[in-house]
Structure formats: structure tokens, C-alpha cells
PDB file of C-alpha atoms in Angstrom:
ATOM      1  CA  UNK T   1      13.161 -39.608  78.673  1.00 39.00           C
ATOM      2  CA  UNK T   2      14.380 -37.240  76.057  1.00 39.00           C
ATOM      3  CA  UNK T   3      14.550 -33.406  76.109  1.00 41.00           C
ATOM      4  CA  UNK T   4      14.421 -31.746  72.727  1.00 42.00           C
ATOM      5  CA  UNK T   5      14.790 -28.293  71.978  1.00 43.00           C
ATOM      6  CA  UNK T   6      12.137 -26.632  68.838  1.00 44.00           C
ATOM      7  CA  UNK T   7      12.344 -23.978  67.463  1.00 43.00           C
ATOM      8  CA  UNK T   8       8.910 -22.036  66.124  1.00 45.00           C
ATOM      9  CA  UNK T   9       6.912 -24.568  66.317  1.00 45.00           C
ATOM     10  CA  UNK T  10       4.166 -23.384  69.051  1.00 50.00           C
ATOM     11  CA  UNK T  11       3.459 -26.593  69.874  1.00 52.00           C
ATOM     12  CA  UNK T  12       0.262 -26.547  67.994  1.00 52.00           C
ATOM     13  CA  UNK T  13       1.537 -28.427  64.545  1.00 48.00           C
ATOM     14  CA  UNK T  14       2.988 -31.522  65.509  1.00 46.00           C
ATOM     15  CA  UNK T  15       3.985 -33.727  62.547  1.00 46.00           C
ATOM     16  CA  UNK T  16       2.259 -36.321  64.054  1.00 44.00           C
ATOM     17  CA  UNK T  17      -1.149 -34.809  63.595  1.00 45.00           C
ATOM     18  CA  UNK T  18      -2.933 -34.600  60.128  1.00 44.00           C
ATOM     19  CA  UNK T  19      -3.677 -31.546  58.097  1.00 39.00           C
ATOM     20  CA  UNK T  20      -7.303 -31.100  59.352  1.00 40.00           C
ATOM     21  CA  UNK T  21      -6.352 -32.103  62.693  1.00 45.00           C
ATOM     22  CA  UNK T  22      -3.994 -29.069  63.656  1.00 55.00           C
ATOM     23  CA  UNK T  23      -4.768 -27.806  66.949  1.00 76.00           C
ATOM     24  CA  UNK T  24      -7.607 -24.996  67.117  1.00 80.00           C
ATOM     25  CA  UNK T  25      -6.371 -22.134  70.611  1.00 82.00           C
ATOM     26  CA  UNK T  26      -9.770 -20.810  71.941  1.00 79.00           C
ATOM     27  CA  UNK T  27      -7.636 -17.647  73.576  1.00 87.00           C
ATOM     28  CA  UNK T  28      -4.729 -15.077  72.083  1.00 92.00           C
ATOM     29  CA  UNK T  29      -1.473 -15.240  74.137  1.00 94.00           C
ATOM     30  CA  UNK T  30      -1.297 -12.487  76.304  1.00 94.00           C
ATOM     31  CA  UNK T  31       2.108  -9.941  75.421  1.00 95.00           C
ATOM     32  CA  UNK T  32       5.846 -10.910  76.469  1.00 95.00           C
ATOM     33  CA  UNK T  33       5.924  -9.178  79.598  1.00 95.00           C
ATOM     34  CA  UNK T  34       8.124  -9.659  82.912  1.00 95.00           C
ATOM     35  CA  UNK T  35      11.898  -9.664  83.361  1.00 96.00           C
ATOM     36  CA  UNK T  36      13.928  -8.438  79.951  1.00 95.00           C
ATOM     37  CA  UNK T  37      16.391 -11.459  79.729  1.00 95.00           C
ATOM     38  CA  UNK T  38      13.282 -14.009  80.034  1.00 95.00           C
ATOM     39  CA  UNK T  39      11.701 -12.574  76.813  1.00 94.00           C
ATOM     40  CA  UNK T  40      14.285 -14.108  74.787  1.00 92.00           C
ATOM     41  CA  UNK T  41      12.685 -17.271  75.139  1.00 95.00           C
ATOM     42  CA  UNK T  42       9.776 -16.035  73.381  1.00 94.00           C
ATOM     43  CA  UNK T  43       9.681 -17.261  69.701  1.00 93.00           C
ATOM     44  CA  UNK T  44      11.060 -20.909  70.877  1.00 94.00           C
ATOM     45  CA  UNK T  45      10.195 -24.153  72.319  1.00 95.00           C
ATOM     46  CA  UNK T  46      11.086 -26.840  74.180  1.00 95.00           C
ATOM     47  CA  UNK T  47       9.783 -30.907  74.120  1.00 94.00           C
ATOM     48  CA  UNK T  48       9.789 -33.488  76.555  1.00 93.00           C
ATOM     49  CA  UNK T  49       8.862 -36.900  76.252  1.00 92.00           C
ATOM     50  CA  UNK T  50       7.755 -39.290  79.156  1.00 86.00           C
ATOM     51  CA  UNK T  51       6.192 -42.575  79.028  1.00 83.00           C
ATOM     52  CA  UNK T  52       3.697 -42.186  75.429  1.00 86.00           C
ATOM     53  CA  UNK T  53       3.221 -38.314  75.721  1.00 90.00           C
ATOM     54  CA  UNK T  54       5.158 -35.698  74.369  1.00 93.00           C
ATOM     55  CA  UNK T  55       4.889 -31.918  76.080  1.00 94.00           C
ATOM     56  CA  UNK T  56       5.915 -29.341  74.279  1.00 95.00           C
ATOM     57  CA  UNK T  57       6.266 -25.933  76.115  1.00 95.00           C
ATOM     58  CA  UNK T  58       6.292 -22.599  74.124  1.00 96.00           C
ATOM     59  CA  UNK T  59       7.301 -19.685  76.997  1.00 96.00           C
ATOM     60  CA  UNK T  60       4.854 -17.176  75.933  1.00 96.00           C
ATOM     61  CA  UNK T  61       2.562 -18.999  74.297  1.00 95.00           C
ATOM     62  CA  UNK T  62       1.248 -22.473  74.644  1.00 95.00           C
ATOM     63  CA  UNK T  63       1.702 -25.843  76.230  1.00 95.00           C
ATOM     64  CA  UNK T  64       0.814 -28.908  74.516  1.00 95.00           C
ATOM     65  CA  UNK T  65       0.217 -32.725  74.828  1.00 92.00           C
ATOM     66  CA  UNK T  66       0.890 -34.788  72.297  1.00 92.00           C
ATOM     67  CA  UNK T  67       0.523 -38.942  72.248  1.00 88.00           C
ATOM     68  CA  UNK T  68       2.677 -40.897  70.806  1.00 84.00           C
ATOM     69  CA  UNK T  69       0.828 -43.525  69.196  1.00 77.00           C
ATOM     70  CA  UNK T  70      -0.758 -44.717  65.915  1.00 76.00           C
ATOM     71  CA  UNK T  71      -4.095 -45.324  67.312  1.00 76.00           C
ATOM     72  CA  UNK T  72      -6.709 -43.758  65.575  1.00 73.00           C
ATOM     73  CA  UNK T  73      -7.895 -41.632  68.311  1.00 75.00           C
ATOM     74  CA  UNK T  74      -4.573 -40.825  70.254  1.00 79.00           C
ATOM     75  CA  UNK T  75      -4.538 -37.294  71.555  1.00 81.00           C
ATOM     76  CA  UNK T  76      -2.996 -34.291  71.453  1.00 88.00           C
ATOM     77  CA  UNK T  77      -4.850 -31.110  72.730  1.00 92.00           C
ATOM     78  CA  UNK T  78      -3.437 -27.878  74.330  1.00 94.00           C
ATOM     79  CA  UNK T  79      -3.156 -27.372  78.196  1.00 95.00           C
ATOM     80  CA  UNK T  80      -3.173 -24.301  78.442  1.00 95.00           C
ATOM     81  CA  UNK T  81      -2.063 -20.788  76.473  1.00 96.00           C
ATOM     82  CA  UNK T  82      -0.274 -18.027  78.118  1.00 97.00           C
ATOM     83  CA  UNK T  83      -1.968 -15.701  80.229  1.00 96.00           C
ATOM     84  CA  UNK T  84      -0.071 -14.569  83.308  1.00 97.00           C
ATOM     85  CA  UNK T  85       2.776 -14.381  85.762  1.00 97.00           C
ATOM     86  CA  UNK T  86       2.407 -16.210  89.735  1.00 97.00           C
ATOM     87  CA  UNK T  87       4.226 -13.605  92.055  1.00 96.00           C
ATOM     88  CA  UNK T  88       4.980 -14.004  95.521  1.00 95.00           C
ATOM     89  CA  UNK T  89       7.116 -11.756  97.792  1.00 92.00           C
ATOM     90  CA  UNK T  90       7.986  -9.621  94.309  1.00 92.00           C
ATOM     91  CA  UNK T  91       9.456 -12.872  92.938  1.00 96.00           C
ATOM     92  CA  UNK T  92       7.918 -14.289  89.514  1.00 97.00           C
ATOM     93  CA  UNK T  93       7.344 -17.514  90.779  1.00 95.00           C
ATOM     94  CA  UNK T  94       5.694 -19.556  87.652  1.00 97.00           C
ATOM     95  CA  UNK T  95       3.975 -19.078  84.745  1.00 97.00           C
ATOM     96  CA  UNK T  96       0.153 -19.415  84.172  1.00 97.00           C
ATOM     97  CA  UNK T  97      -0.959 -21.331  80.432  1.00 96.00           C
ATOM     98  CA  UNK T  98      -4.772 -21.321  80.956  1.00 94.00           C
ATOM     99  CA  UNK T  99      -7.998 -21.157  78.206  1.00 93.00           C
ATOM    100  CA  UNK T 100      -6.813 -24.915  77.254  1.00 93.00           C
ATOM    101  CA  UNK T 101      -8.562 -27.556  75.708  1.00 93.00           C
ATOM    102  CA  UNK T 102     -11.901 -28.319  77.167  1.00 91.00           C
ATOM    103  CA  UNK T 103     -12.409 -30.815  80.146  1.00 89.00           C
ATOM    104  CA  UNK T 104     -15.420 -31.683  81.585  1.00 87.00           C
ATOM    105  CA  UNK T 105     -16.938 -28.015  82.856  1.00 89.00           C
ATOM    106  CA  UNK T 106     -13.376 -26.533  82.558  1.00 91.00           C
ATOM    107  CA  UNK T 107     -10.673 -25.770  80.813  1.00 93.00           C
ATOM    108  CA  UNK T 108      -7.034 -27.303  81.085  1.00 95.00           C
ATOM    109  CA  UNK T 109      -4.367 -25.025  82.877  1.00 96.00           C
ATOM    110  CA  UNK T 110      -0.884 -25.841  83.458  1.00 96.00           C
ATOM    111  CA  UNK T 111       1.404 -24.115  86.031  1.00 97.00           C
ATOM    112  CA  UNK T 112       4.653 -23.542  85.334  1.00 97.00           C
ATOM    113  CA  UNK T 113       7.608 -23.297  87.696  1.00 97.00           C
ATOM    114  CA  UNK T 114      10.658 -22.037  86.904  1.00 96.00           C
ATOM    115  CA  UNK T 115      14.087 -23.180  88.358  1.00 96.00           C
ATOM    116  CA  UNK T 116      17.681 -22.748  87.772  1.00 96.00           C
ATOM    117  CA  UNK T 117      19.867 -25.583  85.632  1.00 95.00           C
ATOM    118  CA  UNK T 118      22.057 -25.786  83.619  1.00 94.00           C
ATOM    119  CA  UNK T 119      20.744 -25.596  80.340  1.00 94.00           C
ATOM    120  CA  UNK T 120      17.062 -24.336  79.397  1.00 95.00           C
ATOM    121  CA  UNK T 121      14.792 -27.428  79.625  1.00 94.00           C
ATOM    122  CA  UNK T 122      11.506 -29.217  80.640  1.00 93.00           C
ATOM    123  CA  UNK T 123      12.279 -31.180  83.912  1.00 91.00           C
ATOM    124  CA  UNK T 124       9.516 -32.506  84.906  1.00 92.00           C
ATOM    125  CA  UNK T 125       5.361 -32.988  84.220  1.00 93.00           C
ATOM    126  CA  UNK T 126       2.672 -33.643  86.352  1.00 92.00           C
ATOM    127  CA  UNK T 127      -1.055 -33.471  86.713  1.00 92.00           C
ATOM    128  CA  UNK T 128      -1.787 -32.751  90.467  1.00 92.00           C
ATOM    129  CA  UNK T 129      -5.283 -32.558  90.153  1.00 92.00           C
ATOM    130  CA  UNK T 130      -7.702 -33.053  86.894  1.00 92.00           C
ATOM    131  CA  UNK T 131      -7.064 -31.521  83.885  1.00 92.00           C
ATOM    132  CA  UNK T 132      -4.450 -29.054  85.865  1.00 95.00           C
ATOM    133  CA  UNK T 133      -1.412 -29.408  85.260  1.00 95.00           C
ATOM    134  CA  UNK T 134       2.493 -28.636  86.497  1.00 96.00           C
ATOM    135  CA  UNK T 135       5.448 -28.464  84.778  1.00 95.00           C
ATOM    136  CA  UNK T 136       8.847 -27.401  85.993  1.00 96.00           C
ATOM    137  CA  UNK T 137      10.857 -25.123  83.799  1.00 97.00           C
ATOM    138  CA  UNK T 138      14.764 -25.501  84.380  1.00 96.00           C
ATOM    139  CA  UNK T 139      17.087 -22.294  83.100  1.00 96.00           C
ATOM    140  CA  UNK T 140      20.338 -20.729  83.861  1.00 97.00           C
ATOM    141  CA  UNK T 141      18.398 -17.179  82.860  1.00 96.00           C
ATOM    142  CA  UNK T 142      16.616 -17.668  86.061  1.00 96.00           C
ATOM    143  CA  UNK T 143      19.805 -18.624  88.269  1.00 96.00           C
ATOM    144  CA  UNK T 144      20.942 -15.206  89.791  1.00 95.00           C
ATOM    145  CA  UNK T 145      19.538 -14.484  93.294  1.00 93.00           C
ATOM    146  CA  UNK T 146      18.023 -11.229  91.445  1.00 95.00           C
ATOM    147  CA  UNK T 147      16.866 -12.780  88.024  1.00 96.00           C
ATOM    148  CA  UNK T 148      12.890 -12.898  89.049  1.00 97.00           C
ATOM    149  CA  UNK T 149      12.286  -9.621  91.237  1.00 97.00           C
ATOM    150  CA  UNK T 150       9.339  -7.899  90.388  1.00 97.00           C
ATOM    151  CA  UNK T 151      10.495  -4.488  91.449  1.00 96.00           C
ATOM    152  CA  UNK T 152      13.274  -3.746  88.999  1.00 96.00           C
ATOM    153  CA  UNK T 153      11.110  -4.523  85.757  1.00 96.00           C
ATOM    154  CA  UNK T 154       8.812  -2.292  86.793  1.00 97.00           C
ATOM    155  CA  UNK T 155       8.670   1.154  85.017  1.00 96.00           C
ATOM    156  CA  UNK T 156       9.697   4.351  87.244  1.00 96.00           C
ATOM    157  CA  UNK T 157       6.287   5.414  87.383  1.00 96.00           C
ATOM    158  CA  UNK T 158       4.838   2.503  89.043  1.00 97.00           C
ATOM    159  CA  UNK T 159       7.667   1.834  91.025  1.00 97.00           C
ATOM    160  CA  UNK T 160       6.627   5.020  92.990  1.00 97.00           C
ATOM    161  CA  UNK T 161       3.748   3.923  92.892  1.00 96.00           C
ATOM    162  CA  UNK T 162       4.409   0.625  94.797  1.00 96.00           C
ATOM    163  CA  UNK T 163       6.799   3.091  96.867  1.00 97.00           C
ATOM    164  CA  UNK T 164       3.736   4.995  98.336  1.00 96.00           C
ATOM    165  CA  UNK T 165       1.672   1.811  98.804  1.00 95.00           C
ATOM    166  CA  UNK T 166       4.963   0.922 101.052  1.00 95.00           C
ATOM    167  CA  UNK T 167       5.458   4.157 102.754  1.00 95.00           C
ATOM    168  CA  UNK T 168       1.473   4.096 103.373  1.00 95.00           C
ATOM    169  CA  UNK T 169       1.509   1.062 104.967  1.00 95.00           C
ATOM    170  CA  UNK T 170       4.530   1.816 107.037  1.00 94.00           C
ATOM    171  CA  UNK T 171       2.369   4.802 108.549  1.00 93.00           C
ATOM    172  CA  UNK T 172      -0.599   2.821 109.423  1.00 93.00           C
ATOM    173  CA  UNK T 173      -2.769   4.548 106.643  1.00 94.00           C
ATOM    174  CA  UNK T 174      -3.483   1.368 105.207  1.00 94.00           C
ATOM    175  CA  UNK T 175      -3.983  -2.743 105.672  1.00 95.00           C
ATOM    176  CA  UNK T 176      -1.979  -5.347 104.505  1.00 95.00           C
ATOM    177  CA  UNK T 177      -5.224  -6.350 102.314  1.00 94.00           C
ATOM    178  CA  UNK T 178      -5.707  -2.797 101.129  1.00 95.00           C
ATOM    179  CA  UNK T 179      -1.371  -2.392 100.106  1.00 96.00           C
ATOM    180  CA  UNK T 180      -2.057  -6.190  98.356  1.00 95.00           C
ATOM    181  CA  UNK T 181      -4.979  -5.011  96.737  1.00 95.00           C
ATOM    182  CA  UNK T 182      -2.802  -1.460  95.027  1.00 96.00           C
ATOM    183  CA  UNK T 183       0.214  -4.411  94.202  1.00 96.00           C
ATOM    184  CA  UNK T 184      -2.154  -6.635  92.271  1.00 95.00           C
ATOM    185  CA  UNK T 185      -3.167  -3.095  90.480  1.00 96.00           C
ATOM    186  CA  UNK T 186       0.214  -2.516  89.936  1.00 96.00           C
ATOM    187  CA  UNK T 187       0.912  -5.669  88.731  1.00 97.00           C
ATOM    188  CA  UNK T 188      -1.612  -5.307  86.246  1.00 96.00           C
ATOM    189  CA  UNK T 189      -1.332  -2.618  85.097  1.00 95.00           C
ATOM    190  CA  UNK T 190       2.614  -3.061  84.314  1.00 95.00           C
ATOM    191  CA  UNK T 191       0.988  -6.547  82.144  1.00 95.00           C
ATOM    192  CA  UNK T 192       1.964  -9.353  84.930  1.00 96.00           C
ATOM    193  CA  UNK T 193      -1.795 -10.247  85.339  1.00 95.00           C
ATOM    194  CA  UNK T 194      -4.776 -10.634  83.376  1.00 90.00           C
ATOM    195  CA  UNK T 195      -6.808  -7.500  84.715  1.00 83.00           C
ATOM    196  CA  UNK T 196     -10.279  -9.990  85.203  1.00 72.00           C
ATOM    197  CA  UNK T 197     -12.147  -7.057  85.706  1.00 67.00           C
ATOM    198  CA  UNK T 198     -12.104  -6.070  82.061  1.00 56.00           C
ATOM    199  CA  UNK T 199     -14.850  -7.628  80.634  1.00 49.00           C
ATOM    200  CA  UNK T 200     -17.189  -6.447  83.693  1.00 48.00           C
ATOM    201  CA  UNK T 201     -16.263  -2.542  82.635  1.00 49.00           C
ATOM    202  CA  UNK T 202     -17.270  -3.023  79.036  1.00 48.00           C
ATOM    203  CA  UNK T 203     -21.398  -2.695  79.600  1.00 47.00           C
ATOM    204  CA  UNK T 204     -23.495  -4.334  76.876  1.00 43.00           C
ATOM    205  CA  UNK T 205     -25.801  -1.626  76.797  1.00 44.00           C
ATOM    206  CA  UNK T 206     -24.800   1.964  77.317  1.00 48.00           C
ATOM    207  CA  UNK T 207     -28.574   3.945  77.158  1.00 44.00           C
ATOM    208  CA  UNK T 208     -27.793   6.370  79.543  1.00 53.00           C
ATOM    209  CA  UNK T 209     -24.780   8.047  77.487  1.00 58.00           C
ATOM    210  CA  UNK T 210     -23.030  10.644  78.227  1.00 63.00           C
ATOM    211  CA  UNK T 211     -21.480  13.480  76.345  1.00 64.00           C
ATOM    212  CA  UNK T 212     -18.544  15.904  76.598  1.00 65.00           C
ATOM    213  CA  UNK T 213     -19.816  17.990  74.484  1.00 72.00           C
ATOM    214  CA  UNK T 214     -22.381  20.015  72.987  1.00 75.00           C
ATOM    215  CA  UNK T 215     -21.950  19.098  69.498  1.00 74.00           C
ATOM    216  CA  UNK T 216     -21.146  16.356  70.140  1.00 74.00           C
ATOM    217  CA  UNK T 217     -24.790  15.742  71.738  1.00 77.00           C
ATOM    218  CA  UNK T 218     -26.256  17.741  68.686  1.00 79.00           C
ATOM    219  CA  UNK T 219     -24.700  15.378  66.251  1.00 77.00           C
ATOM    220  CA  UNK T 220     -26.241  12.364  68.141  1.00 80.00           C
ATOM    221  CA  UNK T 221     -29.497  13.915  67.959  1.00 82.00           C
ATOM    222  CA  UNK T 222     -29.381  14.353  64.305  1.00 81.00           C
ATOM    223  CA  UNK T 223     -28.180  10.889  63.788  1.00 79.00           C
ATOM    224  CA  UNK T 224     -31.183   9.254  66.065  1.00 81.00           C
ATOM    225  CA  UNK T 225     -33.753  11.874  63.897  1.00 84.00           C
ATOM    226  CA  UNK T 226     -32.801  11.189  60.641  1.00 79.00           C
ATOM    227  CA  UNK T 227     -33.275   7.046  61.991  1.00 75.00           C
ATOM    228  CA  UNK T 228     -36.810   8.296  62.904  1.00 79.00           C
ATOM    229  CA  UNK T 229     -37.672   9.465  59.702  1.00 79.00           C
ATOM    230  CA  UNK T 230     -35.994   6.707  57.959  1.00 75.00           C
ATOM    231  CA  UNK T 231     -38.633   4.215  60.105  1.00 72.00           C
ATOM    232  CA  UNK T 232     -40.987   6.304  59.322  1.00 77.00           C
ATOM    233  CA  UNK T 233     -40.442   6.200  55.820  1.00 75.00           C
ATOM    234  CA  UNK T 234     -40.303   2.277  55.841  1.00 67.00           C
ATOM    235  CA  UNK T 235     -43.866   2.012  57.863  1.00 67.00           C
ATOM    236  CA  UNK T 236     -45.138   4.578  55.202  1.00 73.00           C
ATOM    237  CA  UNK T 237     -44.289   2.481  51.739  1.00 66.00           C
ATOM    238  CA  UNK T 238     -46.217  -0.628  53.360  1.00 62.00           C
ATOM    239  CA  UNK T 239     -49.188   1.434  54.621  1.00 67.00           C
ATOM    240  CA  UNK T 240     -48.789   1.526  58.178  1.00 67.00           C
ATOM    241  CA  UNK T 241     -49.754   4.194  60.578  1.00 67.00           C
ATOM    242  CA  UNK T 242     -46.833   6.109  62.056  1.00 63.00           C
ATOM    243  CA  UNK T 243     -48.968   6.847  65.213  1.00 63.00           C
ATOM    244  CA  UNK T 244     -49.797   3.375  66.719  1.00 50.00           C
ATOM    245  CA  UNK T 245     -51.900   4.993  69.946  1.00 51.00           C
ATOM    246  CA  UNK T 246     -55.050   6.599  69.821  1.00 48.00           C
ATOM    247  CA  UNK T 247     -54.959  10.510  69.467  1.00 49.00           C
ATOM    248  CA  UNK T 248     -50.787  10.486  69.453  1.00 47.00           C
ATOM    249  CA  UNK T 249     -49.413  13.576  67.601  1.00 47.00           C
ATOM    250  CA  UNK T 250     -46.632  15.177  66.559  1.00 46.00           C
ATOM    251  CA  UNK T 251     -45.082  17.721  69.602  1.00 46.00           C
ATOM    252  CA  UNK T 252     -45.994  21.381  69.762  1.00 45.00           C
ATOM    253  CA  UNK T 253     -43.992  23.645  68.144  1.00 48.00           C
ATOM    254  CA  UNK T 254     -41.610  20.558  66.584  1.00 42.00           C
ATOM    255  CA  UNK T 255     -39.326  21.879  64.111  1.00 43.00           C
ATOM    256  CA  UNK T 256     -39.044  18.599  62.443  1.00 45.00           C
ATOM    257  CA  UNK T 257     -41.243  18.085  59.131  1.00 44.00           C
ATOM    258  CA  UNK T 258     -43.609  15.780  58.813  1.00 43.00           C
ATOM    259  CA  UNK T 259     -42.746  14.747  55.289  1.00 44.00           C
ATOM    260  CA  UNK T 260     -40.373  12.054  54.300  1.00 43.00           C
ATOM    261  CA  UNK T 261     -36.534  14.029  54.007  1.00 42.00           C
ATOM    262  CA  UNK T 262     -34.647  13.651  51.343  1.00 44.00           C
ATOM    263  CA  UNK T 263     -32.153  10.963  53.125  1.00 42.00           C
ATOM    264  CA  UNK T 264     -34.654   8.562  53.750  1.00 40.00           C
ATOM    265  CA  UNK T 265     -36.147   8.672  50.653  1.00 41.00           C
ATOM    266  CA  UNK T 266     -32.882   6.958  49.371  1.00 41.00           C
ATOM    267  CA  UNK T 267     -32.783   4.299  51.714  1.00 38.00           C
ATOM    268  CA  UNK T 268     -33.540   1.268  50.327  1.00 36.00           C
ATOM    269  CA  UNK T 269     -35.159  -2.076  51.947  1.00 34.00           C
ATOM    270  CA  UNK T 270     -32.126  -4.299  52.188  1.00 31.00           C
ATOM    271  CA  UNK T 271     -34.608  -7.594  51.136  1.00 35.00           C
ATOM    272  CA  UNK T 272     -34.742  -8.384  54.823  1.00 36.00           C
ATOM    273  CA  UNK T 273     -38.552  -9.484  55.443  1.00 35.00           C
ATOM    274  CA  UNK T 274     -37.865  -9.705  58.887  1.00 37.00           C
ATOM    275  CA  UNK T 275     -37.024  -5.702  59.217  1.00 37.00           C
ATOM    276  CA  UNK T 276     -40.704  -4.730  59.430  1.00 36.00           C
ATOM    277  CA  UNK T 277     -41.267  -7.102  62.279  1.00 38.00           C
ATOM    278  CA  UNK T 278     -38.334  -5.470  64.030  1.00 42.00           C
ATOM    279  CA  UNK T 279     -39.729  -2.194  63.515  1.00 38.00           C
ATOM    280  CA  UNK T 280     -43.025  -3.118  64.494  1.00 39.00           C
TER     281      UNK T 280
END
């Protein structure tokens, strides 16, 4: 067993592997976050080697696996990149590399746990179930009986925040599930978890939208008109009726001409045969 120390390597260019072979993350790290004297591990990392695999662990980045062999098809894939902190009883606990390599239905994860040692170093690997994985991270960083609170990292604001949740559930107002749930928003919010409810607040489609202004409503209008007239300005060079139902006209009283404007008279056909069909 040997435990190396790497500087800026990220784990995902091992000499071992060739030039088109370099390791491809599917995910962006998420930032440095958590307690102030652990962030100065970001930028290194550290290797261990057991049995015919070598682990290299990036804090703040990545985890990979590496084989050490001269087979033709000996591995090395990534287990996981960084995404988020484990806490428990406002104690960082470990640190969660997920959106690894794929395996199976899934992706690889790796937990890892962080003890105090001596010196900063890999300890030990494991896999306790497939494709998830556990490493244990030994430091002297993490050695003081204060070194992992949650509480003191915390801006001011949110610590009164996670104040009130207390002093709320001290006076009955609340459950223990309900002063969990406005933690895990706290802890979010101050970058300790991945906020998974992200992607379900960006809609895909947004056709009831909503202005906070009148202009800014007029300006849409104008926009969505002059795309009108544009259409109907396309439909009109190939010959095609404007009014596709029987006996449709134009409103009453519609200020809008019925002649091509001037802006869509410059607007071009982009070559794209399959615009009319899009149209249409």
C-alpha cells in the first residue's frame, strides 16, 4: 500500500491513460463551500494504491479509479465528482462525489468520510454496495472537537435564521420534520447541498407569462406582431392563403395593416425547406 500526495492533477489525466483516452466528467463540480480551513485542500490531490487499483481523490472535485495494468482494456473511470456535504447533528460528516461514470442504470458515487490523522491522506477504500463507493479521508484539519460544525460557517443571516427555526421549535410552533425541513433550506441555501428542486422550478414552457409592466407587455406585443407579419410574408411569396378557415378575417377595427411592413420584407428565407412545413 502506498499513499502519494498530487498535486493538480484532478485525477482525470493519469499518465497511464492515452491521449484519446483522458477521462470525459458528465457533471461540473459544485463550488468550495463548508468550513474555511477545509478549502485549502481544494486545488490538490491525494493517491492511494491497493491491490491493482489506484484511487485518486481530488477534495472538491473528483474521485477516480485507475488500474494498474497493461492489459488492453484495464480501467480507469471516475466515481464520482463533487456535489455535496453529509451533515448530521450540524457536523459535516462526509463528502458526496456523485454524477460518476456510468454503471448499469446508475451512476457511480463515492462517500467520503473524513477523520482525524496525522497527516492528510487516503486511509482506506471500499465498495459497500455496487458501483457505490466509500472512502475514508484522514486529516489533522479535521482534528479539533469544533473543526466540522455547521453553525459557525454559516453567514449571520442564516444563522438567525436557523436561530428562529430553534426558538420555533422550542415553543411548540413547529415539528421536528417541519425545523429539519427549514435546516435542509438553510443548508442549501448557504451551498452545503445540491438544492434538487432546481431543475423542477425551471418550466420548459412558460405560455402563460407574466409581466411587471406595461411596456414591458407592449414591447412583447410588438415583438409577437411583427413575427405575424413576418409568417405572413413567408406564406405570401409561395402563394399560400393567410386565412386557412372558411370566411376568417381580419378583426374589426384592427389597427394593424394588411400589407407586408417594411421589416418583413427584409427577412430573408434562411434555405431551410423545412420552415414552411413548420409554419404550416
Amino acid at each position: 500500500m502506498k499513499i502519494v500526495e498530487e498535486p493538480n492533477t484532478f485525477g482525470l489525466n493519469s499518465p497511464l491513460l492515452a491521449q484519446g483516452n483522458r477521462l470525459q466528467p458528465r457533471a461540473t463540480p459544485s463550488p468550495v463551500s463548508g468550513p474555511a480551513h477545509l478549502q485549502k485542500l481544494a486545488g490538490k490531490c491525494f493517491s492511494f494504491i491497493e491491490s491493482t487499483y489506484k484511487y485518486e481523490f481530488c477534495p472538491f472535485h473528483n474521485i477516480t479509479q485507475h488500474e494498474q495494468s497493461f492489459r488492453w482494456n484495464a480501467y480507469s473511470g471516475i466515481l464520482g465528482i463533487w456535489q455535496e456535504w453529509e451533515i448530521v447533528n450540524n457536523t459535516f460528516t462526509a463528502m458526496w462525489m456523485r454524477e460518476g461514470d456510468s454503471c448499469g442504470n446508475k451512476n457511480r458515487q463515492t462517500k467520503v468520510l473524513l477523520t482525524c490523522g496525522q497527516s492528510s491522506k487516503l486511509a482506506q477504500v471500499s465498495e459497500p454496495s455496487t458501483c457505490v463507493y466509500s472512502l475514508t479521508f484522514q486529516s489533522p484539519l479535521v482534528c479539533h472537537p469544533h473543526a466540522l460544525l455547521v453553525y459557525p460557517t454559516l453567514p449571520e443571516r442564516l444563522q438567525e435564521d436557523w436561530n428562529e427555526a430553534e426558538q420555533a421549535l422550542y415553543d411548540g410552533l413547529i415539528t421536528e420534520q417541519g425545523y429539519n425541513k427549514m435546516l435542509k433550506e438553510i443548508f442549501e441555501e448557504a451551498g452545503f447541498l445540491k438544492n434538487k428542486k432546481l431543475k423542477e422550478k425551471q418550466p420548459v414552457s412558460n405560455p402563460s407569462r407574466k409581466f411587471d409592466t406595461l411596456e414591458q407587455c407592449g414591447e412583447e406585443v410588438r415583438k409577437q406582431t411583427e413575427e405575424v407579419e413576418r409568417l405572413k410574408a413567408l406564406l405570401s411569396q409561395h402563394g399560400i392563403q393567410h386565412n386557412t378557415q372558411p370566411g376568417a378575417t381580419e378583426p374589426p377595427n384592427s389597427h394593424q395593416p394588411t400589407t407586408t411592413t417594411p421589416a418583413s420584407k427584409e427577412r430573408h428565407l434562411r434555405g431551410d425547406t423545412g420552415l414552411l412545413s413548420d409554419v404550416l
